[in-house]
Tab-separated table of C-alpha atoms in Angstrom:
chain	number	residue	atom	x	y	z
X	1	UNK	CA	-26.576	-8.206	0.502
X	2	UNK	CA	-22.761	-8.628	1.509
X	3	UNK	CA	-20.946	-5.866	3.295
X	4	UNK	CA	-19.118	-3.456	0.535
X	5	UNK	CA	-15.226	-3.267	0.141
X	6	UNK	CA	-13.743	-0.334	1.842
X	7	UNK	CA	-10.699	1.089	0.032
X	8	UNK	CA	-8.843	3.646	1.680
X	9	UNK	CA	-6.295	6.010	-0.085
X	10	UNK	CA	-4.018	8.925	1.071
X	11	UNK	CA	-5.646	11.695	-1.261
X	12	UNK	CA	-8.700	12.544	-3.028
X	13	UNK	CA	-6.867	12.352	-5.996
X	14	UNK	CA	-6.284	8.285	-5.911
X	15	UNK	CA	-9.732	8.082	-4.621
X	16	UNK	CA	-11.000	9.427	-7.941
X	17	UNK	CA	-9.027	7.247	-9.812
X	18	UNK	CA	-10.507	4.250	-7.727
X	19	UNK	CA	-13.481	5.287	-8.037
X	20	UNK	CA	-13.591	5.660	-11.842
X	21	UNK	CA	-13.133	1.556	-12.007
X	22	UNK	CA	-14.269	0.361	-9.113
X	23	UNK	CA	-17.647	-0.920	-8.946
X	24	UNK	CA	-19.746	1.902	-7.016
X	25	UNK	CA	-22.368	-0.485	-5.906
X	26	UNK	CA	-19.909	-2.165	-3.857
X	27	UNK	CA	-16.658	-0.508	-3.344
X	28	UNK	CA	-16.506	2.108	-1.152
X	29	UNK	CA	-13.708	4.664	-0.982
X	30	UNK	CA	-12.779	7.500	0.970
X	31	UNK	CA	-9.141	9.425	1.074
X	32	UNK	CA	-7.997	9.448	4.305
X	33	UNK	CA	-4.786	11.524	4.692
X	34	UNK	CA	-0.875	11.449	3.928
X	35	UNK	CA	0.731	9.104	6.513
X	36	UNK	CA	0.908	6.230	8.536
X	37	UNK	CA	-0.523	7.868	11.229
X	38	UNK	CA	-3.103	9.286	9.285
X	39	UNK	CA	-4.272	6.373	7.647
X	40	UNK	CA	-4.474	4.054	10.821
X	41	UNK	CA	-6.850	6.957	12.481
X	42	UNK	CA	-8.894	7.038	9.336
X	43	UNK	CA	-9.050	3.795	8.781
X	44	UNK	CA	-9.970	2.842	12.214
X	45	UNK	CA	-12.541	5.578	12.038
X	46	UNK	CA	-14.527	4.042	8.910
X	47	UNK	CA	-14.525	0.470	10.191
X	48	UNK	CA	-15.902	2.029	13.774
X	49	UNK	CA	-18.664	3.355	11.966
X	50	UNK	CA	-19.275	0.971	9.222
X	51	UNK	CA	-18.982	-2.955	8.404
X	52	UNK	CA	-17.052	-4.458	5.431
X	53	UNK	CA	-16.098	-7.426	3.688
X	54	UNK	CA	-11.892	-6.265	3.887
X	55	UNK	CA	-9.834	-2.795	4.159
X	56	UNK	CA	-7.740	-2.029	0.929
X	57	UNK	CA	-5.050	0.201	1.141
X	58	UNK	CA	-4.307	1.467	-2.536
X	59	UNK	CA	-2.742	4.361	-4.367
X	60	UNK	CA	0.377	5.426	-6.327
X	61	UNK	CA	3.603	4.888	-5.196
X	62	UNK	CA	7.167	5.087	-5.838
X	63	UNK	CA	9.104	1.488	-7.382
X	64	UNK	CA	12.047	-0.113	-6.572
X	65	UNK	CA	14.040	-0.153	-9.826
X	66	UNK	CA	14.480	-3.400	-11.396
X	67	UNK	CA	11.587	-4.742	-9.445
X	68	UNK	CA	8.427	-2.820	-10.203
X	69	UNK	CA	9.465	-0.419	-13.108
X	70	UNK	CA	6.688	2.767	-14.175
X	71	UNK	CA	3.264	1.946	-14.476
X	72	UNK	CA	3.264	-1.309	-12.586
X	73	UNK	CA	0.637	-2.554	-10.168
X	74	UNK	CA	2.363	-3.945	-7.280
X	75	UNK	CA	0.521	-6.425	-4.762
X	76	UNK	CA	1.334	-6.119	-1.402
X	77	UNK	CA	2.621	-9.622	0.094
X	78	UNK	CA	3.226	-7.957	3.007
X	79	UNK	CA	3.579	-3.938	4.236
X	80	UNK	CA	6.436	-3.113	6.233
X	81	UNK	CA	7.078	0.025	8.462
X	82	UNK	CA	10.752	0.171	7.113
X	83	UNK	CA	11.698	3.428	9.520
X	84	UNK	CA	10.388	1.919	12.914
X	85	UNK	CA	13.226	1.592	15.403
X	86	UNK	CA	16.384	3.200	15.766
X	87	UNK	CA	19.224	4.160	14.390
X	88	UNK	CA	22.775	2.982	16.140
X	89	UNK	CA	26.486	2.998	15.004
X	90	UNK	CA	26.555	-0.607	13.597
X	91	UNK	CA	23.086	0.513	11.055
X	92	UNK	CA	19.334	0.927	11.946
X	93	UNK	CA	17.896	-1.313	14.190
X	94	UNK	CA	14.312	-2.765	13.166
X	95	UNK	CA	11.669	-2.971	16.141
X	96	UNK	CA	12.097	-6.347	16.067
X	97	UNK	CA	15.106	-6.283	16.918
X	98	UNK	CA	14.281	-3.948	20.309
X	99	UNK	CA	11.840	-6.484	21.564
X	100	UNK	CA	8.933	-3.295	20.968
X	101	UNK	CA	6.839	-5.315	18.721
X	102	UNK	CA	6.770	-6.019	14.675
X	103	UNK	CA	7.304	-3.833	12.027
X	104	UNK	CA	5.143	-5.958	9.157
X	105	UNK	CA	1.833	-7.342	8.524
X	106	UNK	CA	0.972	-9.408	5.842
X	107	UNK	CA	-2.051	-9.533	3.624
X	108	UNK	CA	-5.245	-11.813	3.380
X	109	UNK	CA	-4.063	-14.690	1.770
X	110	UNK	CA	-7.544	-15.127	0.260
X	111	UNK	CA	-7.251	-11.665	-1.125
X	112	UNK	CA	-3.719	-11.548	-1.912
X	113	UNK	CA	-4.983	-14.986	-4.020
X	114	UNK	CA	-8.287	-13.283	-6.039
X	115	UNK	CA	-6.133	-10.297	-6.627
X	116	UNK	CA	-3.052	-12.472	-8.015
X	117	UNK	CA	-5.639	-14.188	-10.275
X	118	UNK	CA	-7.348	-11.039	-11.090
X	119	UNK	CA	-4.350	-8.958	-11.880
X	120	UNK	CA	-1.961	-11.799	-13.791
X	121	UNK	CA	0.479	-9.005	-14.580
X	122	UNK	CA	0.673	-7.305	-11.553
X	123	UNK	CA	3.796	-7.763	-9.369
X	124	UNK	CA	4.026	-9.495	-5.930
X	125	UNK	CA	6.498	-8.215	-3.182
X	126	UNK	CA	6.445	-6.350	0.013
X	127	UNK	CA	5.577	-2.922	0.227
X	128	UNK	CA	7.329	-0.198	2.492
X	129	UNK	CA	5.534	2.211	4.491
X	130	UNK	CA	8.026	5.064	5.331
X	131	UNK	CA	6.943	8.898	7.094
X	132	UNK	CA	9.415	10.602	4.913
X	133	UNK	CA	9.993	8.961	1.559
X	134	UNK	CA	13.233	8.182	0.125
X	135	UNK	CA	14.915	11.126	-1.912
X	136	UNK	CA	18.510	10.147	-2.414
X	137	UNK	CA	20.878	6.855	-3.978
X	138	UNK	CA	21.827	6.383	-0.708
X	139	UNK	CA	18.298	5.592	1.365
X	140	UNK	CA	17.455	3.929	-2.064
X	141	UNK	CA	20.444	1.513	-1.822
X	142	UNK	CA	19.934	1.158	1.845
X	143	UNK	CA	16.357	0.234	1.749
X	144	UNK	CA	17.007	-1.950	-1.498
X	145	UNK	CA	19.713	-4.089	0.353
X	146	UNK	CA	17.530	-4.625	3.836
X	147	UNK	CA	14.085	-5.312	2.028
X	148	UNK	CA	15.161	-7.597	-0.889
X	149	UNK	CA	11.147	-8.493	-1.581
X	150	UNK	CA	10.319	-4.966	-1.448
X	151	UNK	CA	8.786	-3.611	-4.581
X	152	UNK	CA	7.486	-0.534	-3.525
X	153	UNK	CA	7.337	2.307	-0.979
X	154	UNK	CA	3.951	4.663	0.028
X	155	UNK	CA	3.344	5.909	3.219
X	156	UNK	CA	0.055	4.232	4.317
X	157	UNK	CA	-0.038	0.656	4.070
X	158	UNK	CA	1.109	-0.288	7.579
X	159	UNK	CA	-1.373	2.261	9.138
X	160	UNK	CA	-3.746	1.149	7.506
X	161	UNK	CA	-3.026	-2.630	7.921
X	162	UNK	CA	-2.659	-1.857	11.899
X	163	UNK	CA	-6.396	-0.595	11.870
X	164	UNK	CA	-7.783	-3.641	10.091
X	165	UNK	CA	-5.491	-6.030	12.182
X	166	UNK	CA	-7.400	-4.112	15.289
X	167	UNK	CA	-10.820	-4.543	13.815
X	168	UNK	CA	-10.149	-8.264	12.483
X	169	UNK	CA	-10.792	-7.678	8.786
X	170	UNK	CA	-9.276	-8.615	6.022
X	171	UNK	CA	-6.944	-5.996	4.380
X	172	UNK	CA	-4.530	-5.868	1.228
X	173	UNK	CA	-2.306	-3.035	-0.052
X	174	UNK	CA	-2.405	-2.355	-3.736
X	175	UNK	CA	0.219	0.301	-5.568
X	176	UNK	CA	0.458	1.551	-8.847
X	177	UNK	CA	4.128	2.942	-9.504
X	178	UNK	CA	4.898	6.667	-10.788
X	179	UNK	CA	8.086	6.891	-10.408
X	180	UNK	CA	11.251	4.929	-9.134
X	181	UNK	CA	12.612	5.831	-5.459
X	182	UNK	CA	15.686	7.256	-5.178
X	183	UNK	CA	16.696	11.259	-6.254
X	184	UNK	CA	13.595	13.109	-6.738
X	185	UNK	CA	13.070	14.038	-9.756
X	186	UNK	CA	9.250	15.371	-10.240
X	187	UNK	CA	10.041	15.919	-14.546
X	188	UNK	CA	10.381	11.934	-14.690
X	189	UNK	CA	6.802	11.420	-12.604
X	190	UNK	CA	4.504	9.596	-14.600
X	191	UNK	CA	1.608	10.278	-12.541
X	192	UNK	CA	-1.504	10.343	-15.063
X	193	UNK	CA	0.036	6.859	-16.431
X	194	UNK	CA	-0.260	5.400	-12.588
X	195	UNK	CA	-3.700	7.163	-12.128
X	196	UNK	CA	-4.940	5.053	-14.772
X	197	UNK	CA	-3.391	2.177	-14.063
X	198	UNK	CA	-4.755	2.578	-10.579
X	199	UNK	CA	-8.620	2.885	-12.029
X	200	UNK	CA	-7.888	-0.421	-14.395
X	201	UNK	CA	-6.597	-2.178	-11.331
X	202	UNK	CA	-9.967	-1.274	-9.335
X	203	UNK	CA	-12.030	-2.566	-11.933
X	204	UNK	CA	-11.091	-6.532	-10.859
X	205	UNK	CA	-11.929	-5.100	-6.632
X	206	UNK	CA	-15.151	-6.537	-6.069
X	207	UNK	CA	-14.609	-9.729	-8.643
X	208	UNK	CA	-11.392	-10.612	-6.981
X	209	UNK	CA	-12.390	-9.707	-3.101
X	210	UNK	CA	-16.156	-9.606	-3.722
């Protein structure tokens, strides 16, 4: 019997909604915490103590507008870890660019391929992993102008792409949007809508990545 899927999500929340279309008999999922810290410890853990097939980070998320409006399903071509470096007078400085290492890690081609053909409507782009999520025009237009492929922003997908990179397996990130980044606004969240869209995305998992 091949090893089972392992999708990993930030709350119990999006694991319920994965759960309610994935296939149970070979997808497993388990919330692992809020956090790219959180998510590479968690996700470390489970592939320590179990073997799978690939690692897929997925949950809601927030959109880029005019790139991945409310409701969408956004593939991750790549996650980023758009807030490690530093900050210095002439703008923020990406690791890269301190010689410390690389801020992005891109997804299985093979899965990022099944998924694509699985999901014809869903969007492809990078996806931002951030500690503190954007909440004003400002970071919005910041992040919008350095990440021109990014889509979307969560706070997992790197952690979680670091622990599969470790372990050598396979990993993708897949977001549903609730609402676009930028001012917070929690009246314009359309959180059941991306909850559901989540479940019908999990439904094409194990036929996709199986």
């Amino acid at each position: 019997m091949p090893y089972p899927l392992l999708v990993v999500t930030a709350v119990a929340a999006e694991a319920d909604a994965v759960r309610a279309g994935a296939d149970p008999g070979h997808v497993v999922v388990e919330p692992i915490g809020v956090g790219p810290a959180a998510a590479a410890a968690g996700t470390a853990r489970l592939l320590a103590t179990g073997r799978y097939r690939a690692v897929i980070s997925a949950g809601i998320a927030g959109g880029f507008p005019g790139r991945a409006p409310v409701g969408a399903t956004v593939l991750g071509v790549r996650s980023i870890a758009a807030d490690l470096g530093a900050e210095s007078p002439g703008g923020f400085l990406a690791i890269e660019e301190l010689g410390f290492g690389s801020s992005l890690l891109a997804a299985d081609p093979l899965l990022l391929k099944g998924l694509t053909a699985a999901l014809p409507d869903a969007i492809s782009g990078d996806v931002l992993t951030l500690a503190t999520v954007t909440g004003t025009a400002t970071t919005a237009d910041a992040l919008s102008e350095r990440f021109p492929r990014a889509m979307a922003e969560a706070m997992e997908g790197f952690g979680v792409a670091t622990a599969a990179a470790g372990a050598n397996v396979p990993f993708i990130e897949l977001r549903t949007i609730s609402n676009p980044i930028g001012p917070r606004d929690r009246a314009a969240w359309r959180l059941k809508e991306a909850f559901a869209a989540l479940s019908t995305a999990s439904g094409a998992l194990w036929t996709a990545c199986g």
